[in-house]
Coordinates of C-alpha atoms in Angstrom, one line a residue:
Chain A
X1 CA -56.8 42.3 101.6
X2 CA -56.0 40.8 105.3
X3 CA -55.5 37.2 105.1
X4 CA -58.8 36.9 107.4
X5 CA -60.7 38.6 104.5
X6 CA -59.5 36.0 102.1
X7 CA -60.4 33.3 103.7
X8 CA -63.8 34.2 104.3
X9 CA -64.1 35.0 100.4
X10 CA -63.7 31.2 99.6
X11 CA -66.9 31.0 101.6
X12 CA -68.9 33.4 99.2
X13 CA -68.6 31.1 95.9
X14 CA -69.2 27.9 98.0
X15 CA -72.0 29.3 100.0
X16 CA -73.7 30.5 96.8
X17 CA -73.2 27.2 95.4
X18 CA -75.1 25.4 98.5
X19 CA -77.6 27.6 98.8
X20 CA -78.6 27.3 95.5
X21 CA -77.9 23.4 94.6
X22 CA -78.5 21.7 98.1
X23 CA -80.9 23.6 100.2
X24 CA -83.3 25.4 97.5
X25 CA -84.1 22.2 95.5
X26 CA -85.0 20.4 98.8
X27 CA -87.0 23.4 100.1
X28 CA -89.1 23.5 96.8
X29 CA -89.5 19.7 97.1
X30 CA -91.1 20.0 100.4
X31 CA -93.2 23.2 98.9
X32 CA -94.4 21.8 95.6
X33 CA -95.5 18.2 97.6
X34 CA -98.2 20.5 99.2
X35 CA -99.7 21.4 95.9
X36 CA -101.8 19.3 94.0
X37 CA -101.5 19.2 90.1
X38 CA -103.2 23.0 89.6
X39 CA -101.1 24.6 92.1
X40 CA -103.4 24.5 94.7
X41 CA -102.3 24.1 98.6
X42 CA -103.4 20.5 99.6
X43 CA -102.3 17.7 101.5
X44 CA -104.3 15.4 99.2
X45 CA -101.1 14.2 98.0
X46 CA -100.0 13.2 101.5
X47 CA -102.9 11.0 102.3
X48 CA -102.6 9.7 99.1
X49 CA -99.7 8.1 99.9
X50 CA -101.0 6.4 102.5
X51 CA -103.9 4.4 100.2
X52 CA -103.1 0.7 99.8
X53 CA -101.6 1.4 96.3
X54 CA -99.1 3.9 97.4
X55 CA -98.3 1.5 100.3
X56 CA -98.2 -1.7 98.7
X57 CA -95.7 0.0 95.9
X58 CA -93.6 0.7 98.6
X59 CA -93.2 -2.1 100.5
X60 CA -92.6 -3.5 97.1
X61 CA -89.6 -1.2 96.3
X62 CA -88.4 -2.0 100.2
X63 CA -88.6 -5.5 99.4
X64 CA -87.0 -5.9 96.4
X65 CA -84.2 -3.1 97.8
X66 CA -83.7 -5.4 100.9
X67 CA -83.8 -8.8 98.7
X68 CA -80.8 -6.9 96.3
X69 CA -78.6 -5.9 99.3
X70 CA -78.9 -9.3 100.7
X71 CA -78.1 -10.6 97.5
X72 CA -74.6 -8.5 96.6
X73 CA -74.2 -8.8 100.3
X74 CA -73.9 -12.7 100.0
X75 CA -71.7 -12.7 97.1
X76 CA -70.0 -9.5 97.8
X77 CA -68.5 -10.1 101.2
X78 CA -66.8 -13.4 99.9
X79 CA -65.6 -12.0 97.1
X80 CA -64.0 -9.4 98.6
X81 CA -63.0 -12.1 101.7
X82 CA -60.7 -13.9 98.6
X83 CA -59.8 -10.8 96.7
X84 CA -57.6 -9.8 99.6
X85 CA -55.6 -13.0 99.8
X86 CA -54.8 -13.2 95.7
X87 CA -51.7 -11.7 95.6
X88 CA -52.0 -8.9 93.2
X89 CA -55.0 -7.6 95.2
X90 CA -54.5 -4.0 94.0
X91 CA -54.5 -5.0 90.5
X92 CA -57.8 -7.0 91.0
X93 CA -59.8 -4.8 92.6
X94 CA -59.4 -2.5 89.9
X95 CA -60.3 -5.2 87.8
X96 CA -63.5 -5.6 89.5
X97 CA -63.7 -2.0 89.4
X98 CA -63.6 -1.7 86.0
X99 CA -66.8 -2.4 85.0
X100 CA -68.0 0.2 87.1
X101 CA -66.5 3.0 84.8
X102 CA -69.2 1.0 81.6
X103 CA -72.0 3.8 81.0
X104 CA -75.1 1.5 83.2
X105 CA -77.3 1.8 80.4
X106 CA -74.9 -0.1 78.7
X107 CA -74.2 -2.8 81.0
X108 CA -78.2 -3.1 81.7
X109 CA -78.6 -3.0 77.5
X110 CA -76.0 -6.3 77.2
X111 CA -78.9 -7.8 79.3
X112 CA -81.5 -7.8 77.1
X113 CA -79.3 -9.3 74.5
X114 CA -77.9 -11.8 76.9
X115 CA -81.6 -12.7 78.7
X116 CA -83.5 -12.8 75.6
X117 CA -85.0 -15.6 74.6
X118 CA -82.1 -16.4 72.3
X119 CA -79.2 -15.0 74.2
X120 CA -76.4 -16.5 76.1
X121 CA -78.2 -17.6 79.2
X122 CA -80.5 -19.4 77.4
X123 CA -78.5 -21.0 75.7
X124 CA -76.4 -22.2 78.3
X125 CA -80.2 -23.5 79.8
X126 CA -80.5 -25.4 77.3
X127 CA -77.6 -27.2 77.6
X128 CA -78.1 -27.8 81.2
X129 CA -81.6 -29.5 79.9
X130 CA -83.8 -26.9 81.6
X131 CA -85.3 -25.2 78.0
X132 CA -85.5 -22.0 76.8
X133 CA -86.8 -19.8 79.8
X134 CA -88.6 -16.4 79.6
X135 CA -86.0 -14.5 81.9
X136 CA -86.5 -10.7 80.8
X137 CA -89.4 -8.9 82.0
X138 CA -89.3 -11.1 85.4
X139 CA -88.5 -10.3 88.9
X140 CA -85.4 -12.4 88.1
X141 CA -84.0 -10.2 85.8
X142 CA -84.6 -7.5 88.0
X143 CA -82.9 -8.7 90.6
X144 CA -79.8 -10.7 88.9
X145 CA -79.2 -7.1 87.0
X146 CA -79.5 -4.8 89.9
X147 CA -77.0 -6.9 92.1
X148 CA -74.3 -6.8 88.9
X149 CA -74.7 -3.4 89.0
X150 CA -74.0 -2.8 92.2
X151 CA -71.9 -5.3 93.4
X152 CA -68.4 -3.6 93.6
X153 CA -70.5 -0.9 95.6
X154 CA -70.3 -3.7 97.8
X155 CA -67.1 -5.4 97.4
X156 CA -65.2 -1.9 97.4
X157 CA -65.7 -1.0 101.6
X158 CA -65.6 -4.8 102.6
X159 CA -62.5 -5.0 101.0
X160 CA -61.4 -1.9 102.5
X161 CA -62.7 -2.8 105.8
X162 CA -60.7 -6.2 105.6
X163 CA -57.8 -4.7 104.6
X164 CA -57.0 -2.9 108.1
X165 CA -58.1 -5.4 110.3
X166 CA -54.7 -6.3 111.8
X167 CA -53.6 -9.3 110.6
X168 CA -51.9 -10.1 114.1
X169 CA -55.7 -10.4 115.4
X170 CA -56.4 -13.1 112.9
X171 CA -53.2 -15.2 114.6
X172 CA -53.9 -14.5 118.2
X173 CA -57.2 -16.0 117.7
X174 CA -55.8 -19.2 115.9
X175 CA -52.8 -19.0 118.9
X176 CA -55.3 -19.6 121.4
X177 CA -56.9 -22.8 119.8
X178 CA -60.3 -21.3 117.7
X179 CA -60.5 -23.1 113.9
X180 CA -60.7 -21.4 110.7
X181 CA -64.3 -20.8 111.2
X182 CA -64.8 -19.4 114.9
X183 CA -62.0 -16.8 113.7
X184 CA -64.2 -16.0 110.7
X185 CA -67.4 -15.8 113.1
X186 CA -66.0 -14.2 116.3
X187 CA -63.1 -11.9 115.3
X188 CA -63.1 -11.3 111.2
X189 CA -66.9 -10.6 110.4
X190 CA -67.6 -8.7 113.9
X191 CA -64.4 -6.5 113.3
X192 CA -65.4 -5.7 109.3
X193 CA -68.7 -5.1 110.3
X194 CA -68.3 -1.2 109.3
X195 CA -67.7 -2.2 105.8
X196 CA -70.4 -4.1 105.9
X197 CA -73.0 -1.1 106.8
X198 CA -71.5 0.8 104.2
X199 CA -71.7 -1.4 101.6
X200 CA -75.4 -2.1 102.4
X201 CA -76.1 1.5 102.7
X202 CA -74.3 2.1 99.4
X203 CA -76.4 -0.7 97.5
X204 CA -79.8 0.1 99.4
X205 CA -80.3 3.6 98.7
X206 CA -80.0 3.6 95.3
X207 CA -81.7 0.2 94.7
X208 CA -84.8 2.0 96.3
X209 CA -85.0 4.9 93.9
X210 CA -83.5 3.5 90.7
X211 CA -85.8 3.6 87.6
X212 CA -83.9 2.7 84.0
X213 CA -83.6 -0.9 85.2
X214 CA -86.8 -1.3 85.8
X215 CA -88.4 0.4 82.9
X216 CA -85.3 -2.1 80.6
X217 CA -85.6 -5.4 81.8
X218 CA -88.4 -5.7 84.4
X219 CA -90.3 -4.2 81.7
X220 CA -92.8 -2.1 84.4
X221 CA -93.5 -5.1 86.2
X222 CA -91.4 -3.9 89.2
X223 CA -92.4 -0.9 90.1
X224 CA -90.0 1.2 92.5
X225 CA -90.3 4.7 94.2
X226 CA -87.9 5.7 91.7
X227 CA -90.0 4.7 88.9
X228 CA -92.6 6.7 90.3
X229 CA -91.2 9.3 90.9
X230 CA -90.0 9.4 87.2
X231 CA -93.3 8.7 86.1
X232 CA -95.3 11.5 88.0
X233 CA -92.5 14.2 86.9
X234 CA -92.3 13.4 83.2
X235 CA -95.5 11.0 81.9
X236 CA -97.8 12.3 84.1
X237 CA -97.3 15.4 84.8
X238 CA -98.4 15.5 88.6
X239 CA -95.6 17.2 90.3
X240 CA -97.0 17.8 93.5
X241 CA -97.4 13.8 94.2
X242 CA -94.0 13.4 92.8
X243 CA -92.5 15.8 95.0
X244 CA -94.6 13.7 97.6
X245 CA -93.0 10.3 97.1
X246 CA -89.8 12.2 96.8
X247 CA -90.1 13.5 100.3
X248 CA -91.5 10.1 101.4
X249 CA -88.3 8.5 100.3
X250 CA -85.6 10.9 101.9
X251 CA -87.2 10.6 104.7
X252 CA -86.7 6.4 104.5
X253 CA -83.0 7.3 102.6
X254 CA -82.2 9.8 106.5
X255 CA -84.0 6.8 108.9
X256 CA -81.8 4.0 106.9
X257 CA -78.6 6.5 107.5
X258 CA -79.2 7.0 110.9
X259 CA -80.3 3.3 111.5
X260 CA -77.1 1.9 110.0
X261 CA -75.5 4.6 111.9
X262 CA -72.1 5.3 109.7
X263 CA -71.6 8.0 107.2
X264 CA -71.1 7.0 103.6
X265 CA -67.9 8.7 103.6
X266 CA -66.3 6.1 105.9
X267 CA -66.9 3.0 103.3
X268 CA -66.4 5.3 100.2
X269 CA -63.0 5.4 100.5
Chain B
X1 CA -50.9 -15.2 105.0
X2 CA -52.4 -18.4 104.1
X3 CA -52.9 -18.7 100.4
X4 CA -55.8 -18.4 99.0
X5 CA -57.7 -22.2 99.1
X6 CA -58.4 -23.4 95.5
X7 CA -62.1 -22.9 95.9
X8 CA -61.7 -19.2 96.9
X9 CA -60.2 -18.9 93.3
X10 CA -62.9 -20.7 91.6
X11 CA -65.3 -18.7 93.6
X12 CA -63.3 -15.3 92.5
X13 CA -63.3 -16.5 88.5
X14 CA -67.0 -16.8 88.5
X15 CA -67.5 -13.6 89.8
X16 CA -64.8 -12.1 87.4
X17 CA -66.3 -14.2 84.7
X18 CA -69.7 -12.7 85.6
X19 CA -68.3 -9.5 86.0
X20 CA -67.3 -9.2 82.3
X21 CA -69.3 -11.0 80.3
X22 CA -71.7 -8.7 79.3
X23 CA -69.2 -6.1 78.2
X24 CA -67.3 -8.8 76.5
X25 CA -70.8 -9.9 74.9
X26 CA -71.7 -6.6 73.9
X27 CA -68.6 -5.8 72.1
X28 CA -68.6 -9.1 70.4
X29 CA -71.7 -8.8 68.4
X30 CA -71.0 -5.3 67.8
X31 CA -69.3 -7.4 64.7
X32 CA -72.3 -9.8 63.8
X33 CA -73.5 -9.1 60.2
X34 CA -76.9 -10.7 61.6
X35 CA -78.2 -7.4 63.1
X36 CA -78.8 -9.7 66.4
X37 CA -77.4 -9.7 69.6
X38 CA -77.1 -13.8 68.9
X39 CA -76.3 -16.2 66.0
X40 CA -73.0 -14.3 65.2
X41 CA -73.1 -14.6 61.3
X42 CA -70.1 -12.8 59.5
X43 CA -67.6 -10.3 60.8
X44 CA -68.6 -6.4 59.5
X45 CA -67.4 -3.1 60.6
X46 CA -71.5 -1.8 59.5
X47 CA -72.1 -1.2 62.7
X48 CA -69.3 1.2 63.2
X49 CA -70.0 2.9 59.7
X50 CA -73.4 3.4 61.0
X51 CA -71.8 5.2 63.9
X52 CA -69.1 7.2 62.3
X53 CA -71.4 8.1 59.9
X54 CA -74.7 9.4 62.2
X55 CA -74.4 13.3 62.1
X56 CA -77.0 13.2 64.9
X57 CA -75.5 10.6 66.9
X58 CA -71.8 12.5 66.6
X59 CA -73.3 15.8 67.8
X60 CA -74.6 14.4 70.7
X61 CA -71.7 12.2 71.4
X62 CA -69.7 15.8 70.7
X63 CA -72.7 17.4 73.3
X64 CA -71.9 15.0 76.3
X65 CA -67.7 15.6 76.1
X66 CA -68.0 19.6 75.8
X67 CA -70.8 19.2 79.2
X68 CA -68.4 16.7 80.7
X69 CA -65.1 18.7 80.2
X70 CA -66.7 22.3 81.1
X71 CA -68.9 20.9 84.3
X72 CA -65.6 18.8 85.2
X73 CA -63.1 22.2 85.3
X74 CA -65.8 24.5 86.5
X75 CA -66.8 21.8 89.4
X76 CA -63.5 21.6 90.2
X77 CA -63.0 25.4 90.9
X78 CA -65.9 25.5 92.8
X79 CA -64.8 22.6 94.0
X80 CA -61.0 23.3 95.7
X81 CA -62.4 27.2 96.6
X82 CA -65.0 24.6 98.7
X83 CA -62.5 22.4 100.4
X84 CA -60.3 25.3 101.0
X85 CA -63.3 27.2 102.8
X86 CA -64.2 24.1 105.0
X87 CA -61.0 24.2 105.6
X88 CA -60.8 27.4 107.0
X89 CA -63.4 27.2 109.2
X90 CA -62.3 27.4 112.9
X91 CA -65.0 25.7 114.1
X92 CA -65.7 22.3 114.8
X93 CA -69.6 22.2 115.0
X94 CA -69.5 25.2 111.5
X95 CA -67.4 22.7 110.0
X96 CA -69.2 19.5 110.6
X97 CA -72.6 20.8 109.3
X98 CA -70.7 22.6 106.2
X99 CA -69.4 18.7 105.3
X100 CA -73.1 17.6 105.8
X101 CA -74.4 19.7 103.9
X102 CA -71.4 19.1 101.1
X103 CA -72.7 15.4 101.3
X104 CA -76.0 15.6 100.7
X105 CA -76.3 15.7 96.5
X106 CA -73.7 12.5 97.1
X107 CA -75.3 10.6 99.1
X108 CA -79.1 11.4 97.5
X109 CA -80.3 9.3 94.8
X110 CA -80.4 10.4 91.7
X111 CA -84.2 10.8 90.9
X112 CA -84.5 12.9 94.0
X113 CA -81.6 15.2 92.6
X114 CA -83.1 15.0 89.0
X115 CA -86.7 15.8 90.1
X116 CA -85.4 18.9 92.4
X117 CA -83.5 20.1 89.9
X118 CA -86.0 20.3 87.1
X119 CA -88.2 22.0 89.9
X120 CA -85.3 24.5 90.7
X121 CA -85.2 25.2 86.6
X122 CA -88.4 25.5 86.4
X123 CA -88.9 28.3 89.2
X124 CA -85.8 30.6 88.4
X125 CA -86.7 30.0 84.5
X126 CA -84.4 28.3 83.3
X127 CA -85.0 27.0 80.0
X128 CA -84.5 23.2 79.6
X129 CA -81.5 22.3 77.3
X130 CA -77.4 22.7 77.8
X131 CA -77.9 25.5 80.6
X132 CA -79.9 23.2 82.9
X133 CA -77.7 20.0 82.2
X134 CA -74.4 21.9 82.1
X135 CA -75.6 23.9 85.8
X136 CA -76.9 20.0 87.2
X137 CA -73.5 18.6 86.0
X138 CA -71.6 21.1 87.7
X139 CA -73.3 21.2 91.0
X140 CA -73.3 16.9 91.7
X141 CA -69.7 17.3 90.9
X142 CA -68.5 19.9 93.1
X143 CA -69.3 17.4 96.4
X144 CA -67.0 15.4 94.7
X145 CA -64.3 17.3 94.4
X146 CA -64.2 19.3 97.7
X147 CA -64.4 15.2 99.6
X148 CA -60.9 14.3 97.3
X149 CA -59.3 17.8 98.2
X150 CA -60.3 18.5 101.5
X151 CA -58.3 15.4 103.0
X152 CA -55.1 16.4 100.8
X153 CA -55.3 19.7 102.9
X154 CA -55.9 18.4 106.0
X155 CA -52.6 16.5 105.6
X156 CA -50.5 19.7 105.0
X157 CA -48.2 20.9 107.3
X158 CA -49.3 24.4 108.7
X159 CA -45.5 25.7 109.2
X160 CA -45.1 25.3 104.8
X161 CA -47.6 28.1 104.8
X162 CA -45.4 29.9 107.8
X163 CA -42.6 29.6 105.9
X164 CA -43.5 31.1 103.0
X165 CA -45.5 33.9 104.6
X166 CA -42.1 34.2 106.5
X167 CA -40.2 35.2 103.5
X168 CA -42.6 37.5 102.6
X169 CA -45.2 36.0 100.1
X170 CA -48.7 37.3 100.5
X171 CA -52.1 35.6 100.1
X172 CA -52.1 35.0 96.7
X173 CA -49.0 33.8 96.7
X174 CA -49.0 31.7 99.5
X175 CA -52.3 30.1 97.3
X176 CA -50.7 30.1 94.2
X177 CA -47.3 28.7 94.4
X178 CA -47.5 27.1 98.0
X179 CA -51.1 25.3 98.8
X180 CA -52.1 24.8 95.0
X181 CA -49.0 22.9 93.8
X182 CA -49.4 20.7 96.9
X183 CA -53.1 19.6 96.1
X184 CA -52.4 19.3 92.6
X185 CA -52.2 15.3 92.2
X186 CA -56.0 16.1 94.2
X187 CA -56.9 18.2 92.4
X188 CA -56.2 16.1 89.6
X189 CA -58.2 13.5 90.5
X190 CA -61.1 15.5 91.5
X191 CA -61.3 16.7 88.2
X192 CA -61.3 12.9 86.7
X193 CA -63.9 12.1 88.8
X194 CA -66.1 14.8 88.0
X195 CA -65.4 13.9 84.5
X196 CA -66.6 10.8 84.7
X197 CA -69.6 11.1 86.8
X198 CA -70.8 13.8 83.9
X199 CA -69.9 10.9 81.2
X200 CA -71.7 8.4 83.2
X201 CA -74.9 10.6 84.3
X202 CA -78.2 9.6 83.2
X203 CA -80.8 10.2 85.6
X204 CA -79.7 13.6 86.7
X205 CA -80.0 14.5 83.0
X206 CA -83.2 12.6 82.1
X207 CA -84.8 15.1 84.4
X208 CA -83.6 18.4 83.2
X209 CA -82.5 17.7 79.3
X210 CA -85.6 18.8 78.1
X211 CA -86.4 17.8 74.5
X212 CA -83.9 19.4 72.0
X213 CA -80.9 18.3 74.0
X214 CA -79.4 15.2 74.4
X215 CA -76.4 13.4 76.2
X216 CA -75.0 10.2 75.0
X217 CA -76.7 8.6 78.1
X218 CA -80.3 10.0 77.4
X219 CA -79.7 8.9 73.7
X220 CA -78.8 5.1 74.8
X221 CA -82.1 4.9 76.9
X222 CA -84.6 6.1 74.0
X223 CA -82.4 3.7 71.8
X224 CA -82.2 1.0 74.3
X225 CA -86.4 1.6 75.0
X226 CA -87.2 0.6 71.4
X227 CA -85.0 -2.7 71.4
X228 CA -81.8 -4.0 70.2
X229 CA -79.7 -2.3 67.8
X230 CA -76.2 -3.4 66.9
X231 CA -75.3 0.6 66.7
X232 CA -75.7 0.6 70.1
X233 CA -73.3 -2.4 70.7
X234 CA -70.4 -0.5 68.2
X235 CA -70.9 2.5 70.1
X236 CA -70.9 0.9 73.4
X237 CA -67.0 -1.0 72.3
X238 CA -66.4 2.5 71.1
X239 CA -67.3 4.2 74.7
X240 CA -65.7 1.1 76.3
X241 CA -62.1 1.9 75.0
X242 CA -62.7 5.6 75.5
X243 CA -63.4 5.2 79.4
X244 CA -60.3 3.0 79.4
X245 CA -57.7 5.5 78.3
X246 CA -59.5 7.7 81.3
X247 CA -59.0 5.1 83.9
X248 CA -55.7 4.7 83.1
X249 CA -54.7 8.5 82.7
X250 CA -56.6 8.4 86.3
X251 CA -55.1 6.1 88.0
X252 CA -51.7 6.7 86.6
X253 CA -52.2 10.3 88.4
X254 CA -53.6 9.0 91.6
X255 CA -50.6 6.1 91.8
X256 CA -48.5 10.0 91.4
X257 CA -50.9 11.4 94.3
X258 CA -49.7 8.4 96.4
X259 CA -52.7 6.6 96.9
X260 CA -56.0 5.9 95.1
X261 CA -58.5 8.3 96.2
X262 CA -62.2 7.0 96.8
X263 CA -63.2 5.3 93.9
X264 CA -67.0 6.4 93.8
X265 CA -69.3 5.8 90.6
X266 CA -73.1 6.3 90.4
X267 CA -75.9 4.1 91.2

């Protein structure tokens, strides 16, 4: 076999792997949203979508997506700000890592033990004076548990992005007379700004289309796209407007990527 | 550098505290005689009897290793033979959408992949079961794998294949005992990875499990649905020291690879 043979063989296995894996289970998506639940071509399921239910669970999911970004956004960036002035940064971020490699059921199970009505945090309430709380099953729980999930998501291309700013930047700036803060404003947060997008895009995305947390601790009071698209594909039955709200959220998923403009890849590593 | 002000500390413990209380809070009353996750009563090892001792529970958690460990080495074929065809690719614009398309099952959620999936079983008739989780396992893993290898080859030196073509060793050789030795520590680690993301799947397999098969994951959610049960929490410590020993086997071959390699993990 010529060497040019060879290489093209590597593309057979691949190819067959793509085909199959990437671009059939989108092209039967987009096929089975136009039928309705007895196989029939429709686009029922289209302007479905587009009633004030569909709508308003949308803007729902987007909100509460947005409001977790901004949250592991807030505490993230600092975070990672600090973790790369301790001085065994390495060792820390794989510290903060760590709980990433937990099974997420797992980590979103400790919550009901620790939100319950007699679990840690309400114990610690108590002690503060403010009285046993109902905190699972809320839009609080929700939230506090989504950002801890995806917080190092966050941390991880800040810190990267942090990491290569050159630190001789950080000194010219205080050279020429600008205090801790100005740096921080004009040259520090402009500069890691890349990180930034990536972390958001790596916390958004999924926060959209996540459905064990909510059916766990928000106890179907949230109800996201993902949720609904579990709910049509396995409790209900109605594949077609599953494969709908499916296509209605990669749609969102490509404007965000394109919007925030960097690839994933770039923060991921 | 300026240290770190005493605040910024403060700040980090929180987060750290945060960070690790829940796993520290499940293990704990993984010991509680009280059958609560609060008011720790006496210490007991029940819990873990009631694990060790769940024939069910051990041939699923016997289930997710054999899906993990076959996905994870298959994936990683698939996986290398990928990087090494993008690699190959002369050009640019071929290349760019190849790596796009590579992308898309990382960058998608979860549901979306799920919900196609059980839609692509469903039309080539597949049944539901190991075949549809083991085939789903494999084919989110392979993205993986090609994204850790592909840089590793990028970074070779183009005259170390010369060379050895030079002395006369054909393609096979060249592949085996040239190019595959030198992506190893990648290869390595793509295969970790992999491993993991199978162990740490859930919606992927929620989707396409079907109902006489069942990961760990799956079985943690229907558990986890009806409420608290310390079995859960023993299991959980159990898992907990498990992944450990993989994140130090991985990162003891990544600090050989010469750098960490993207440190991904599912929504």
């Amino acid at each position: 076999m010529t060497e040019r043979a060879w290489r093209n063989w590597y593309l057979v296995p691949y190819g067959i792997w793509l085909v199959l894996f990437v671009i059939a289970p989108i092209v039967f998506l987009l096929y089975e949203s136009f039928l309705d639940i007895d196989g029939h071509w429709t686009v029922a399921n289209y302007e479905k979508v587009l009633t004030p239910i569909y709508l308003k669970m949308m803007a729902y999911s987007f909100w509460y997506a947005f409001l977790i970004t901004l949250v592991s956004l807030l505490i993230g960036y600092p975070t990672a700000y600090w973790l790369t002035k301790t001085r065994h940064k390495q060792l820390w971020l794989l510290l903060l890592i760590l709980p990433m490699w937990v099974n997420l059921l797992l980590k979103v199970y400790a919550f009901l033990g620790l939100f319950g009505t007699y679990g840690l945090a309400n114990a610690l309430l108590q002690t503060l004076g403010v009285g046993p709380r109902q905190l699972l099953f809320t839009d609080f729980s929700f939230v506090f548990v989504s950002v801890y999930i995806f917080i190092p998501f966050m941390v991880l291309p800040i810190f990267n992005a942090l990491e290569e700013l050159p630190p001789s930047l950080i000194d010219a700036a205080r050279d020429l007379g600008a205090s801790a803060w100005t740096t921080f404003r004009r040259v520090v947060f402009p500069l890691t700004l890349g990180g930034v997008k990536a972390g958001c895009q790596a916390v958004f995305i999924p926060a959209l289309s996540l459905f064990m947390i909510t059916r766990l601790v928000a106890g179907n009071r949230v109800i996201t796209l993902g949720t609904a698209i579990e709910q049509h594909f396995l409790v209900t039955q109605d594949w077609g407007m599953g494969a709908t709200i499916a296509v209605v959220l990669m749609a969102a998923m490509a404007v965000i990527v394109v919007l925030t403009g960097t690839g994933r890849k770039e923060g991921s590593r | 550098m300026k240290r770190t002000h005493w605040w910024g500390r403060v700040y980090l413990l929180i987060v750290f505290a945060v960070m690790y209380t829940p796993i520290v809070y499940l293990m704990y009353y993984s010991f509680n005689s009280g059958g609560a996750m609060h008011d720790f009563q006496s210490f007991t090892l029940e819990w873990y009897r009631d694990v060790l001792s769940d024939d069910r529970l051990l041939m699923i958690v016997l289930n997710t290793l054999v899906i993990a460990l076959l996905s994870a080495a298959i994936a990683t074929i698939l996986g290398v033979i990928g990087a090494l065809a993008i690699y190959y690719v002369k050009r640019q614009r071929t290349k760019n959408a190849l790596l796009a398309l590579n992308n898309v099952l990382i960058v998608s959620p979860d549901v979306i992949i799920g919900a196609s999936f059980l839609l692509l079983f469903t039309v080539a008739g597949i049944k539901l079961g190991f075949t549809s989780v083991l085939l789903s396992h494999i084919a989110f893993s392979v993205p993986i794998v090609v994204l850790m290898v592909l840089p590793k080859l990028e970074e070779m030196s183009p005259t170390l294949i010369d060379a050895a073509r030079d002395l006369g060793a054909g393609p096979w050789q060249v592949l085996s005992s040239v190019v595959l030795p030198f992506l190893a520590p990648s290869i390595w680690a793509g295969f970790f990875m992999a491993l993991t993301y199978s162990l740490d799947d859930f919606a992927v397999t929620f989707f396409v499990t079907g109902n006489g098969f069942s990961t760990l994951s799956v079985e943690i959610y229907s558990r986890a649905r009806q409420g608290i049960s310390l079995s859960i929490n023993a299991l959980s410590t159990l898992l907990f020291l498990f992944t450990m020993l993989l994140v130090i086997g991985y990162y003891v071959l990544s600090q050989k690879g010469g750098r960490m390699y993207g440190i991904g993990g599912r929504k």
